[in-house]
Amino acid sequence: MAAEDLENHAHISVLSIPQQRLEDIPQEEKQPSPTSYEDATLDPPLLASPQDINNHSDTPPDENINRPSDLPDGVVEELFPIGTSLAHDSSQDTGDNEPTTRIDSRLPVRQSLGLAGCLIIFGGSVLTILVTPQMAFLVFLWTPAAETTVLGRQIALRDWATRAVTLSSLVLRSVIAVQTTVCTSLVAALLIERRQIRLSQVTRMSIIRSVNNGPYQLLQDLISSKSFRIVFNPEVILLVILAIGVLGIQFGSTILLTDLKPTSRAQDPVTVQRNVSLSFTAFNEALRIASSSWQTMQGSTALFGESGSQDAAEPNEYGVSHSGPKLRALLPFEHEDRARMRSFRGPALTLTTEVLCLRPSISNFQRRFDNGFDGWLAGDISLDQTFRDAGVDDRLTYLKNYIDSYDFAYNANFNCTLPVPQYPQVWKAIICQLQKMELLNLKGLMDSVGSPTVFLTFVADSVFDILDRRGKKPPTPIAYGEWNGYEVDQGIFFNISLCFSIFNTTVSEVEMASSFDLEEPEFKWSLDLNTPSLTALQKLMGANAAYMRTDERGVFDIEQAPHPISPSVFADGVNPNDAEQSVWDTEWVMQDGPQRAMIDTDGSSSLILCTACLTKDSTASKDGGALFMQIVNSSNRVAVATDAYITRLVQNFYYLLLPLFDIPVYVEVVFSTQVSIPRQWNGLIAVLVMVSITLVCIWIITALYVRNARYTRQGDIWHAVSQLMAEPTQSILQQSNELGDKEVVRMLKGIDPFVTVSRSAETGRVEVREVC
């Protein structure tokens, strides 16, 4: 069919629409198109009304338009808007009789963008900025304020941060992707109306104005045009930036997840039942264990709470070293629960320790050797002179009145076993109790209640049996802090200190907490005392040379520990009388077991703290002995070493008996859990920058489109197809009925002019026109 026949056929088809169908057209769509025009770079067209056209005698037959008299005026005006020229007026011709054109006025935003386009561009931008979790909710999650709010805590504790990032990234990608699709249409409209494109691309470009799958195909077509004046336009550059931003946002969730790091967060408090005391049957079993050699077994390193003296036990000018009273609380939990605990409130076993050490006054000092296996140190000790030398003689009157027999209390002999080391390089330490002084009361010198355990501590870097064979008599002692040192050979010493220790165990209502997760160091024995595991254990026990706070050491800080406990803390069904008796029994056996391990000797034997020695006497566990020697070697503070050893002794005994505890109480605990939450801002900042740049490009493209587009209704298809029906494209459309795009491009190779879409002054239609 010829082009003229096609145009007449289309004209007849439109006019043949039944009247009742035309009346169904919404009123807003029947309004006449705008009649005002704006000047542009092209010459303005001559405009005439349909009446002028009908009365024009020179109008060619195929351009005359008969106004149907049987249609309503509104319908006719919709089909043929008043003020729209479909003919050429020669009075406005240029000198060479070429028709001129004008660019129509802008369409209303609702028509040019369409309702859907407006919602996508404007509503999507608002959604991205204000509602989308990426821009508001996730920023909230990244701030420290999230940890103080109920919502933020629940997201963290339930480990929902990863899900929140993934879901919000999905919403953001979806919104941006739809907006980008619309912006691709807008850029295509700007290019086809305001710029010049190749004839081979006009069909795709016109369709992209209505339907497309993103900017990448359009950019590919523009690059393939090999025309700088097409590619280097503001709207194309903006589209390139937009495409890059959209590509980056596709990986938004991955980028954001790089900010999430595993971390620990405290959960909400929970009330649980724990056994903290022994029934009568369990008490008898605990007594049997206490009388065994349990102290030689190495126990686990358990976390505990502490409060008390900040004294580093530095000796004064008289050589008195005082650790001060320290309160520690043991947790009634196994390792798995202790390691993730943040706070504890309820009944628990508490231990109060205090150690005082000073230089002893020794006379008749002797050494003996027995067949190369054991040796002895023997002599007499006078507390009277010891206290006078320590500058505390004001306490002597009280001490003398307290003990019935002066000689019994103040003059005692000792006969202490010495071990034979297996390795000469290992220092040796022993504790030798002075039993005849066990009723001594040091009220005023020590703050804790009770009679102290009195013992001599020997530490040496020599092999005792070899020294004894040489028959060298110990020289005059050299005072050093709380020690009396004896140089038995050149550069070879052994040191002696007299110590008083008090420790008490009670069941108290303890409240303790930590602001972070604590760790239980694992002890690994080695001949080399200065190992990382032993150093970590020393730090945990607070036995370093310098004072450290509880949080620096990694232990719980005790806020309060009232004693005795309230009967209301016991679980339902527990008889109050039985509960009270069980607490007394527990406190007693927890005192008795460690006490036996410290002083259960016959006056002529010792507790051997050497970790690599041969001996017939009692030996300490390897962790206790190694800890004692490490503290003495690194700080010289025997009071601190004794305090730490007693604590380890009670800890080991408590957790050995813990499975026997069978009287339950209610305790409130807070555990921590491992979650993934934002710990840095790099990923979020990168995503926010990409989103911001993308939004800016979207808004600029939209503004350019609204200001400059005249003939495009975004999202509508018919007008995009209709505008292709023009002289430059008709022959191509007829020939490409069964051709592919590449074949059409090859067909136009060498004859592919630049075209644009504008209103023709000849036909009055908006159509593709070749650019001269």
mmCIF file of C-alpha atoms in Angstrom, residues 405-753:
data_model
loop_
_atom_site.group_PDB
_atom_site.id
_atom_site.type_symbol
_atom_site.label_atom_id
_atom_site.label_comp_id
_atom_site.label_asym_id
_atom_site.label_seq_id
_atom_site.Cartn_x
_atom_site.Cartn_y
_atom_site.Cartn_z
ATOM 1 C CA SER A 405 52.314 -19.261 128.043
ATOM 2 C CA TYR A 406 54.806 -16.661 126.820
ATOM 3 C CA ASP A 407 57.447 -19.184 125.916
ATOM 4 C CA PHE A 408 54.903 -21.383 124.111
ATOM 5 C CA ALA A 409 53.890 -18.558 121.812
ATOM 6 C CA TYR A 410 57.123 -16.764 121.107
ATOM 7 C CA ASN A 411 59.855 -19.349 121.040
ATOM 8 C CA ALA A 412 59.514 -22.170 118.564
ATOM 9 C CA ASN A 413 61.838 -24.389 116.664
ATOM 10 C CA PHE A 414 61.436 -25.579 113.129
ATOM 11 C CA ASN A 415 62.711 -28.567 111.205
ATOM 12 C CA CYS A 416 61.721 -28.216 107.562
ATOM 13 C CA THR A 417 62.308 -30.621 104.702
ATOM 14 C CA LEU A 418 64.220 -29.476 101.633
ATOM 15 C CA PRO A 419 63.636 -31.113 98.240
ATOM 16 C CA VAL A 420 66.200 -32.296 95.723
ATOM 17 C CA PRO A 421 65.587 -30.656 92.331
ATOM 18 C CA GLN A 422 65.615 -32.719 89.178
ATOM 19 C CA TYR A 423 66.768 -29.717 87.161
ATOM 20 C CA PRO A 424 69.444 -27.411 88.682
ATOM 21 C CA GLN A 425 68.136 -24.354 86.816
ATOM 22 C CA VAL A 426 64.749 -24.557 88.526
ATOM 23 C CA TRP A 427 64.227 -22.458 91.614
ATOM 24 C CA LYS A 428 62.802 -24.250 94.606
ATOM 25 C CA ALA A 429 60.239 -23.093 97.149
ATOM 26 C CA ILE A 430 58.797 -24.690 100.272
ATOM 27 C CA ILE A 431 56.284 -23.663 102.900
ATOM 28 C CA CYS A 432 57.036 -24.920 106.405
ATOM 29 C CA GLN A 433 54.338 -24.411 109.041
ATOM 30 C CA LEU A 434 55.083 -23.422 112.624
ATOM 31 C CA GLN A 435 52.301 -25.339 114.360
ATOM 32 C CA LYS A 436 53.022 -24.103 117.886
ATOM 33 C CA MET A 437 51.988 -20.620 116.827
ATOM 34 C CA GLU A 438 48.681 -21.540 115.280
ATOM 35 C CA LEU A 439 46.673 -19.876 118.100
ATOM 36 C CA LEU A 440 48.428 -16.548 117.672
ATOM 37 C CA ASN A 441 46.122 -13.541 117.318
ATOM 38 C CA LEU A 442 47.371 -10.606 115.250
ATOM 39 C CA LYS A 443 44.430 -8.309 115.802
ATOM 40 C CA GLY A 444 45.531 -4.823 114.873
ATOM 41 C CA LEU A 445 48.188 -6.050 112.478
ATOM 42 C CA MET A 446 45.771 -7.907 110.234
ATOM 43 C CA ASP A 447 42.200 -6.892 109.410
ATOM 44 C CA SER A 448 40.677 -10.324 108.868
ATOM 45 C CA VAL A 449 38.960 -12.256 111.633
ATOM 46 C CA GLY A 450 40.605 -15.446 112.892
ATOM 47 C CA SER A 451 43.934 -16.874 113.920
ATOM 48 C CA PRO A 452 46.544 -16.869 111.193
ATOM 49 C CA THR A 453 48.485 -19.765 109.804
ATOM 50 C CA VAL A 454 52.167 -19.124 110.557
ATOM 51 C CA PHE A 455 54.816 -20.528 108.250
ATOM 52 C CA LEU A 456 58.291 -20.019 106.932
ATOM 53 C CA THR A 457 58.823 -19.660 103.214
ATOM 54 C CA PHE A 458 62.141 -20.804 101.746
ATOM 55 C CA VAL A 459 63.139 -19.922 98.204
ATOM 56 C CA ALA A 460 66.504 -20.927 96.764
ATOM 57 C CA ASP A 461 68.469 -21.017 93.528
ATOM 58 C CA SER A 462 70.920 -23.637 94.773
ATOM 59 C CA VAL A 463 71.043 -27.389 95.214
ATOM 60 C CA PHE A 464 70.746 -27.930 98.959
ATOM 61 C CA ASP A 465 72.403 -31.328 99.261
ATOM 62 C CA ILE A 466 75.558 -30.152 97.433
ATOM 63 C CA LEU A 467 75.821 -27.149 99.700
ATOM 64 C CA ASP A 468 75.409 -29.322 102.732
ATOM 65 C CA ARG A 469 78.235 -31.666 101.633
ATOM 66 C CA ARG A 470 80.541 -28.696 101.381
ATOM 67 C CA GLY A 471 79.758 -28.121 105.036
ATOM 68 C CA LYS A 472 79.566 -24.390 104.683
ATOM 69 C CA LYS A 473 77.758 -22.628 107.479
ATOM 70 C CA PRO A 474 75.243 -20.000 106.367
ATOM 71 C CA PRO A 475 76.667 -16.527 106.788
ATOM 72 C CA THR A 476 74.984 -13.577 108.420
ATOM 73 C CA PRO A 477 71.627 -12.873 106.742
ATOM 74 C CA ILE A 478 71.244 -9.959 104.367
ATOM 75 C CA ALA A 479 67.976 -8.033 104.783
ATOM 76 C CA TYR A 480 66.103 -7.538 101.515
ATOM 77 C CA GLY A 481 62.497 -6.386 101.762
ATOM 78 C CA GLU A 482 60.551 -9.082 103.620
ATOM 79 C CA TRP A 483 63.403 -11.561 103.072
ATOM 80 C CA ASN A 484 66.519 -12.569 104.964
ATOM 81 C CA GLY A 485 68.946 -13.726 102.303
ATOM 82 C CA TYR A 486 71.848 -16.128 102.873
ATOM 83 C CA GLU A 487 74.712 -16.306 100.417
ATOM 84 C CA VAL A 488 75.882 -19.897 100.862
ATOM 85 C CA ASP A 489 78.324 -19.690 97.973
ATOM 86 C CA GLN A 490 79.457 -17.022 95.600
ATOM 87 C CA GLY A 491 76.315 -15.800 93.808
ATOM 88 C CA ILE A 492 74.192 -18.611 95.304
ATOM 89 C CA PHE A 493 71.427 -17.588 97.722
ATOM 90 C CA PHE A 494 68.499 -18.949 99.563
ATOM 91 C CA ASN A 495 65.971 -16.629 101.174
ATOM 92 C CA ILE A 496 63.648 -16.969 104.162
ATOM 93 C CA SER A 497 60.508 -15.013 105.101
ATOM 94 C CA LEU A 498 58.036 -15.444 107.947
ATOM 95 C CA CYS A 499 54.402 -15.166 106.865
ATOM 96 C CA PHE A 500 50.986 -15.030 108.515
ATOM 97 C CA SER A 501 47.928 -15.886 106.431
ATOM 98 C CA ILE A 502 44.200 -15.816 107.157
ATOM 99 C CA PHE A 503 41.471 -16.992 104.824
ATOM 100 C CA ASN A 504 37.770 -17.482 105.434
ATOM 101 C CA THR A 505 35.051 -18.959 103.225
ATOM 102 C CA THR A 506 31.408 -17.899 103.377
ATOM 103 C CA VAL A 507 28.279 -18.109 101.251
ATOM 104 C CA SER A 508 27.230 -14.515 100.520
ATOM 105 C CA GLU A 509 24.777 -12.717 98.260
ATOM 106 C CA VAL A 510 27.129 -11.399 95.621
ATOM 107 C CA GLU A 511 26.557 -8.818 92.924
ATOM 108 C CA MET A 512 29.346 -8.580 90.359
ATOM 109 C CA ALA A 513 29.638 -7.633 86.721
ATOM 110 C CA SER A 514 31.927 -6.970 83.786
ATOM 111 C CA SER A 515 31.413 -4.650 80.818
ATOM 112 C CA PHE A 516 33.016 -7.074 78.365
ATOM 113 C CA ASP A 517 33.588 -10.790 77.852
ATOM 114 C CA LEU A 518 36.234 -12.306 80.083
ATOM 115 C CA GLU A 519 38.594 -15.153 79.269
ATOM 116 C CA GLU A 520 39.955 -17.997 81.330
ATOM 117 C CA PRO A 521 43.641 -18.470 80.504
ATOM 118 C CA GLU A 522 44.757 -22.047 80.015
ATOM 119 C CA PHE A 523 47.741 -23.102 82.128
ATOM 120 C CA LYS A 524 50.456 -25.147 80.413
ATOM 121 C CA TRP A 525 53.280 -26.298 82.614
ATOM 122 C CA SER A 526 56.862 -25.800 81.484
ATOM 123 C CA LEU A 527 60.311 -25.798 83.054
ATOM 124 C CA ASP A 528 60.537 -22.245 81.826
ATOM 125 C CA LEU A 529 58.374 -20.380 84.309
ATOM 126 C CA ASN A 530 58.123 -17.253 82.150
ATOM 127 C CA THR A 531 55.585 -18.708 79.696
ATOM 128 C CA PRO A 532 52.626 -16.785 78.204
ATOM 129 C CA SER A 533 50.097 -19.034 79.946
ATOM 130 C CA LEU A 534 51.724 -18.548 83.353
ATOM 131 C CA THR A 535 52.068 -14.805 82.809
ATOM 132 C CA ALA A 536 48.359 -14.618 81.916
ATOM 133 C CA LEU A 537 47.486 -16.568 85.073
ATOM 134 C CA GLN A 538 49.613 -14.217 87.166
ATOM 135 C CA LYS A 539 47.799 -11.234 85.690
ATOM 136 C CA LEU A 540 44.401 -12.824 86.328
ATOM 137 C CA MET A 541 45.266 -13.331 89.996
ATOM 138 C CA GLY A 542 46.356 -9.707 90.361
ATOM 139 C CA ALA A 543 49.875 -10.776 91.246
ATOM 140 C CA ASN A 544 51.878 -8.457 89.006
ATOM 141 C CA ALA A 545 54.418 -6.104 90.524
ATOM 142 C CA ALA A 546 52.195 -3.080 89.841
ATOM 143 C CA TYR A 547 48.572 -2.737 90.895
ATOM 144 C CA MET A 548 45.970 -3.400 88.189
ATOM 145 C CA ARG A 549 42.217 -2.792 88.243
ATOM 146 C CA THR A 550 39.826 -5.718 87.944
ATOM 147 C CA ASP A 551 38.828 -4.771 84.393
ATOM 148 C CA GLU A 552 42.496 -4.597 83.361
ATOM 149 C CA ARG A 553 43.086 -8.051 84.798
ATOM 150 C CA GLY A 554 39.934 -9.560 83.261
ATOM 151 C CA VAL A 555 37.941 -10.479 86.391
ATOM 152 C CA PHE A 556 34.506 -9.480 87.642
ATOM 153 C CA ASP A 557 34.181 -6.442 89.871
ATOM 154 C CA ILE A 558 32.254 -7.190 93.071
ATOM 155 C CA GLU A 559 29.834 -4.391 93.837
ATOM 156 C CA GLN A 560 28.493 -5.868 97.072
ATOM 157 C CA ALA A 561 28.539 -9.174 98.957
ATOM 158 C CA PRO A 562 26.341 -9.079 102.101
ATOM 159 C CA HIS A 563 26.491 -12.014 104.515
ATOM 160 C CA PRO A 564 24.570 -14.087 105.575
ATOM 161 C CA ILE A 565 22.213 -14.835 102.706
ATOM 162 C CA SER A 566 18.457 -14.351 102.885
ATOM 163 C CA PRO A 567 16.275 -17.491 103.172
ATOM 164 C CA SER A 568 14.152 -16.175 100.291
ATOM 165 C CA VAL A 569 16.892 -16.913 97.764
ATOM 166 C CA PHE A 570 16.477 -20.668 98.133
ATOM 167 C CA ALA A 571 14.437 -22.453 95.516
ATOM 168 C CA ASP A 572 10.894 -23.588 96.146
ATOM 169 C CA GLY A 573 10.677 -26.788 98.143
ATOM 170 C CA VAL A 574 13.884 -26.244 100.129
ATOM 171 C CA ASN A 575 13.383 -26.486 103.888
ATOM 172 C CA PRO A 576 14.700 -23.243 105.478
ATOM 173 C CA ASN A 577 16.284 -25.095 108.420
ATOM 174 C CA ASP A 578 17.991 -27.595 106.153
ATOM 175 C CA ALA A 579 19.126 -24.750 103.917
ATOM 176 C CA GLU A 580 20.709 -22.864 106.803
ATOM 177 C CA GLN A 581 22.534 -25.983 108.008
ATOM 178 C CA SER A 582 23.751 -26.732 104.503
ATOM 179 C CA VAL A 583 25.301 -23.259 104.258
ATOM 180 C CA TRP A 584 27.184 -23.774 107.537
ATOM 181 C CA ASP A 585 28.423 -27.184 106.432
ATOM 182 C CA THR A 586 29.534 -25.803 103.075
ATOM 183 C CA GLU A 587 31.428 -22.913 104.628
ATOM 184 C CA TRP A 588 33.148 -25.282 107.051
ATOM 185 C CA VAL A 589 34.261 -27.900 104.539
ATOM 186 C CA MET A 590 35.448 -25.245 102.081
ATOM 187 C CA GLN A 591 37.652 -23.894 104.873
ATOM 188 C CA ASP A 592 38.833 -27.290 106.084
ATOM 189 C CA GLY A 593 39.954 -28.789 102.791
ATOM 190 C CA PRO A 594 42.378 -26.021 101.708
ATOM 191 C CA GLN A 595 43.532 -25.557 105.297
ATOM 192 C CA ARG A 596 44.588 -29.192 105.476
ATOM 193 C CA ALA A 597 46.431 -28.852 102.212
ATOM 194 C CA MET A 598 48.349 -25.883 103.617
ATOM 195 C CA ILE A 599 49.199 -26.963 107.209
ATOM 196 C CA ASP A 600 48.492 -30.663 107.649
ATOM 197 C CA THR A 601 52.081 -31.496 108.608
ATOM 198 C CA ASP A 602 53.736 -32.993 111.663
ATOM 199 C CA GLY A 603 56.091 -30.115 112.271
ATOM 200 C CA SER A 604 59.055 -31.697 110.544
ATOM 201 C CA SER A 605 57.828 -31.773 106.958
ATOM 202 C CA SER A 606 57.037 -29.147 104.370
ATOM 203 C CA LEU A 607 54.700 -28.308 101.506
ATOM 204 C CA ILE A 608 56.907 -28.488 98.443
ATOM 205 C CA LEU A 609 56.123 -25.845 95.840
ATOM 206 C CA CYS A 610 58.936 -26.876 93.531
ATOM 207 C CA THR A 611 57.509 -28.048 90.204
ATOM 208 C CA ALA A 612 60.443 -30.347 89.312
ATOM 209 C CA CYS A 613 61.754 -31.794 92.573
ATOM 210 C CA LEU A 614 62.086 -35.191 94.285
ATOM 211 C CA THR A 615 60.677 -35.341 97.815
ATOM 212 C CA LYS A 616 58.899 -37.552 100.327
ATOM 213 C CA ASP A 617 56.692 -34.711 101.548
ATOM 214 C CA SER A 618 53.478 -33.149 100.263
ATOM 215 C CA THR A 619 53.695 -31.435 96.916
ATOM 216 C CA ALA A 620 51.535 -28.729 95.421
ATOM 217 C CA SER A 621 49.810 -28.925 92.068
ATOM 218 C CA LYS A 622 51.951 -27.881 89.158
ATOM 219 C CA ASP A 623 49.841 -24.799 88.430
ATOM 220 C CA GLY A 624 49.929 -23.687 92.084
ATOM 221 C CA GLY A 625 53.658 -24.272 92.488
ATOM 222 C CA ALA A 626 54.521 -22.661 89.148
ATOM 223 C CA LEU A 627 52.340 -19.639 89.924
ATOM 224 C CA PHE A 628 53.981 -19.196 93.337
ATOM 225 C CA MET A 629 57.490 -19.315 91.886
ATOM 226 C CA GLN A 630 56.636 -17.037 88.962
ATOM 227 C CA ILE A 631 55.305 -14.354 91.296
ATOM 228 C CA VAL A 632 58.318 -14.547 93.620
ATOM 229 C CA ASN A 633 60.771 -14.480 90.723
ATOM 230 C CA SER A 634 59.113 -11.533 88.982
ATOM 231 C CA SER A 635 58.216 -9.349 91.969
ATOM 232 C CA ASN A 636 59.898 -10.780 95.102
ATOM 233 C CA ARG A 637 56.543 -10.403 96.901
ATOM 234 C CA VAL A 638 55.999 -13.573 98.886
ATOM 235 C CA ALA A 639 52.784 -12.191 100.443
ATOM 236 C CA VAL A 640 51.259 -11.786 96.978
ATOM 237 C CA ALA A 641 52.493 -15.238 95.945
ATOM 238 C CA THR A 642 50.970 -16.822 99.063
ATOM 239 C CA ASP A 643 47.686 -14.993 98.539
ATOM 240 C CA ALA A 644 47.491 -16.201 94.927
ATOM 241 C CA TYR A 645 48.402 -19.760 95.927
ATOM 242 C CA ILE A 646 45.670 -19.910 98.589
ATOM 243 C CA THR A 647 43.130 -18.577 96.091
ATOM 244 C CA ARG A 648 44.123 -21.211 93.540
ATOM 245 C CA LEU A 649 43.925 -23.882 96.229
ATOM 246 C CA VAL A 650 40.381 -22.887 97.218
ATOM 247 C CA GLN A 651 39.354 -22.588 93.549
ATOM 248 C CA ASN A 652 40.598 -26.081 92.728
ATOM 249 C CA PHE A 653 38.841 -27.582 95.757
ATOM 250 C CA TYR A 654 35.575 -25.742 95.054
ATOM 251 C CA TYR A 655 35.254 -26.832 91.435
ATOM 252 C CA LEU A 656 36.261 -30.362 92.432
ATOM 253 C CA LEU A 657 33.284 -30.425 94.808
ATOM 254 C CA LEU A 658 30.850 -28.447 92.652
ATOM 255 C CA PRO A 659 29.146 -31.556 91.184
ATOM 256 C CA LEU A 660 28.273 -32.568 94.774
ATOM 257 C CA PHE A 661 26.428 -29.321 95.559
ATOM 258 C CA ASP A 662 22.709 -30.090 95.683
ATOM 259 C CA ILE A 663 20.851 -27.256 97.474
ATOM 260 C CA PRO A 664 19.451 -24.894 94.802
ATOM 261 C CA VAL A 665 18.995 -21.136 94.972
ATOM 262 C CA TYR A 666 17.753 -18.494 92.540
ATOM 263 C CA VAL A 667 20.397 -16.354 90.842
ATOM 264 C CA GLU A 668 20.098 -13.669 88.199
ATOM 265 C CA VAL A 669 22.686 -13.771 85.463
ATOM 266 C CA VAL A 670 23.399 -11.982 82.211
ATOM 267 C CA PHE A 671 25.069 -13.973 79.480
ATOM 268 C CA SER A 672 26.639 -12.655 76.314
ATOM 269 C CA THR A 673 26.120 -13.898 72.794
ATOM 270 C CA GLN A 674 28.135 -13.603 69.613
ATOM 271 C CA VAL A 675 26.403 -11.444 66.996
ATOM 272 C CA SER A 676 27.348 -9.643 63.807
ATOM 273 C CA ILE A 677 26.792 -5.900 64.072
ATOM 274 C CA PRO A 678 28.303 -2.831 62.360
ATOM 275 C CA ARG A 679 31.761 -2.102 63.727
ATOM 276 C CA GLN A 680 33.003 0.308 61.032
ATOM 277 C CA TRP A 681 31.561 2.879 58.609
ATOM 278 C CA ASN A 682 33.470 2.273 55.358
ATOM 279 C CA GLY A 683 30.823 0.157 53.625
ATOM 280 C CA LEU A 684 27.896 2.312 54.717
ATOM 281 C CA ILE A 685 29.632 5.513 53.589
ATOM 282 C CA ALA A 686 30.376 3.953 50.192
ATOM 283 C CA VAL A 687 26.733 2.934 49.724
ATOM 284 C CA LEU A 688 25.434 6.312 50.890
ATOM 285 C CA VAL A 689 27.728 8.078 48.414
ATOM 286 C CA MET A 690 26.517 5.865 45.560
ATOM 287 C CA VAL A 691 22.866 6.383 46.518
ATOM 288 C CA SER A 692 23.340 10.139 46.812
ATOM 289 C CA ILE A 693 25.048 10.424 43.427
ATOM 290 C CA THR A 694 22.379 8.221 41.865
ATOM 291 C CA LEU A 695 19.567 10.355 43.280
ATOM 292 C CA VAL A 696 21.224 13.551 42.080
ATOM 293 C CA CYS A 697 21.512 12.117 38.552
ATOM 294 C CA ILE A 698 17.882 10.983 38.619
ATOM 295 C CA TRP A 699 16.674 14.422 39.649
ATOM 296 C CA ILE A 700 18.799 16.273 37.084
ATOM 297 C CA ILE A 701 17.670 13.964 34.270
ATOM 298 C CA THR A 702 14.056 14.405 35.349
ATOM 299 C CA ALA A 703 14.434 18.204 35.411
ATOM 300 C CA LEU A 704 16.010 18.233 31.951
ATOM 301 C CA TYR A 705 13.216 16.082 30.614
ATOM 302 C CA VAL A 706 10.404 18.134 32.116
ATOM 303 C CA ARG A 707 11.944 21.331 30.811
ATOM 304 C CA ASN A 708 12.848 20.217 27.285
ATOM 305 C CA ALA A 709 10.674 17.276 26.175
ATOM 306 C CA ARG A 710 7.619 18.133 24.094
ATOM 307 C CA TYR A 711 6.398 15.078 22.284
ATOM 308 C CA THR A 712 6.990 12.183 24.682
ATOM 309 C CA ARG A 713 4.531 10.663 27.100
ATOM 310 C CA GLN A 714 6.667 8.382 29.244
ATOM 311 C CA GLY A 715 5.239 4.887 29.522
ATOM 312 C CA ASP A 716 2.807 5.286 26.613
ATOM 313 C CA ILE A 717 3.534 3.256 23.471
ATOM 314 C CA TRP A 718 1.148 4.278 20.675
ATOM 315 C CA HIS A 719 2.523 7.772 20.256
ATOM 316 C CA ALA A 720 6.083 6.370 20.133
ATOM 317 C CA VAL A 721 5.118 4.017 17.332
ATOM 318 C CA SER A 722 3.007 6.628 15.508
ATOM 319 C CA GLN A 723 5.851 9.128 15.423
ATOM 320 C CA LEU A 724 7.920 6.608 13.473
ATOM 321 C CA MET A 725 5.461 6.797 10.542
ATOM 322 C CA ALA A 726 7.277 9.468 8.565
ATOM 323 C CA GLU A 727 8.958 9.918 5.219
ATOM 324 C CA PRO A 728 12.494 8.939 6.376
ATOM 325 C CA THR A 729 11.278 5.703 7.957
ATOM 326 C CA GLN A 730 8.351 4.520 5.800
ATOM 327 C CA SER A 731 10.410 2.750 3.192
ATOM 328 C CA ILE A 732 12.585 1.159 5.884
ATOM 329 C CA LEU A 733 9.533 -0.047 7.795
ATOM 330 C CA GLN A 734 8.123 -1.587 4.630
ATOM 331 C CA GLN A 735 11.363 -3.369 3.766
ATOM 332 C CA SER A 736 12.211 -4.562 7.305
ATOM 333 C CA ASN A 737 9.037 -6.511 7.883
ATOM 334 C CA GLU A 738 11.035 -9.716 8.347
ATOM 335 C CA LEU A 739 14.534 -8.368 8.932
ATOM 336 C CA GLY A 740 16.602 -8.280 12.072
ATOM 337 C CA ASP A 741 18.085 -5.109 13.526
ATOM 338 C CA LYS A 742 21.584 -5.956 12.348
ATOM 339 C CA GLU A 743 20.356 -6.511 8.813
ATOM 340 C CA VAL A 744 18.658 -3.111 8.807
ATOM 341 C CA VAL A 745 21.851 -1.493 10.057
ATOM 342 C CA ARG A 746 23.811 -3.143 7.275
ATOM 343 C CA MET A 747 21.171 -2.023 4.788
ATOM 344 C CA LEU A 748 21.580 1.588 5.944
ATOM 345 C CA LYS A 749 25.352 1.484 6.001
ATOM 346 C CA GLY A 750 26.650 4.543 4.222
ATOM 347 C CA ILE A 751 23.204 6.161 4.063
ATOM 348 C CA ASP A 752 22.484 6.563 7.795
ATOM 349 C CA PRO A 753 21.678 10.254 8.270
#
